[in-house]
Steps between C-alpha positions, in 0.01 A plus 500: 500500500767418756721212390753331722816393319846386589829474319589169660613266224255240372725211601427572863144382440605143461685507828216671681250238406733231626536670831131539542430138442786315663464309821725477796430692811761740623228719630489719798804380685671763711227749412574490128219482248494225240548582132201496264551135411527373857211724604284342227604149606424568866155640420383156389259629235744531210607140432415527130679832466808366676503189278474723194783726616718194556407356156588830335835523680413831664562416864851645527396818323210561737725433795723779376545847638188651343292677590218317323126538502329165441130471421463143626204288388374251757467128435126563458573755227707246308229234552248734334694495171365277222575133564850401388639856485735465797617152392577633152690800635712277722622286208871556423422593139281789624760652733520826300122545518501418871779752560302764310188435710694507828703813423171670406416474872816685609562875498853626567528705817280506807144608423277514805121488477494872573741562210292278272180687583649818354614333175310397189751238389841349568759345271576138587834323481350314202481835318127554467293732715236386745204726567435612855161627610333561832136409554324534834834528677637181342794492264447314173788382283360433154195285591642364828423642843770554759362296790795554735725801439845586625640169621850619589810305402869579542538574128161645412129464547236246402140582415278191508260492204197287416581446132787405272622784279556399138714712268372580152 
């Protein structure tokens, strides 16, 4: 079994999530790519994710140097969760749980779809492993399908997924 790991400290996870979810477009001026957060904002399909990153205080982290790999659930993926789940996670008293869920979507380093296809798992910033499988040429992360791979950002890569990953 090939496992992807990194020695990047766990505290980086909190910052990464924040970067991925923050708003504010600094994107693509003078030929420069936007960071993972601004890239997510500009895509227009990650409003829930961005709101969650902001609520968890992870914007500045995810705007950091990186590189980060973010498995980004779409708004539709969040909408498919049981009713009330997102509202509960966004409550201030559930910030630790929200941070755990968000950092479970981030892997330290830059993992392209090609890299992921040759791995069985990857260790997230949250600390738990996610499983990676390939079926019919599509990459699966746990039970979610990567529906748009390799969205490049200045500090990493985003893989758009059709489900929300929940740590154990």
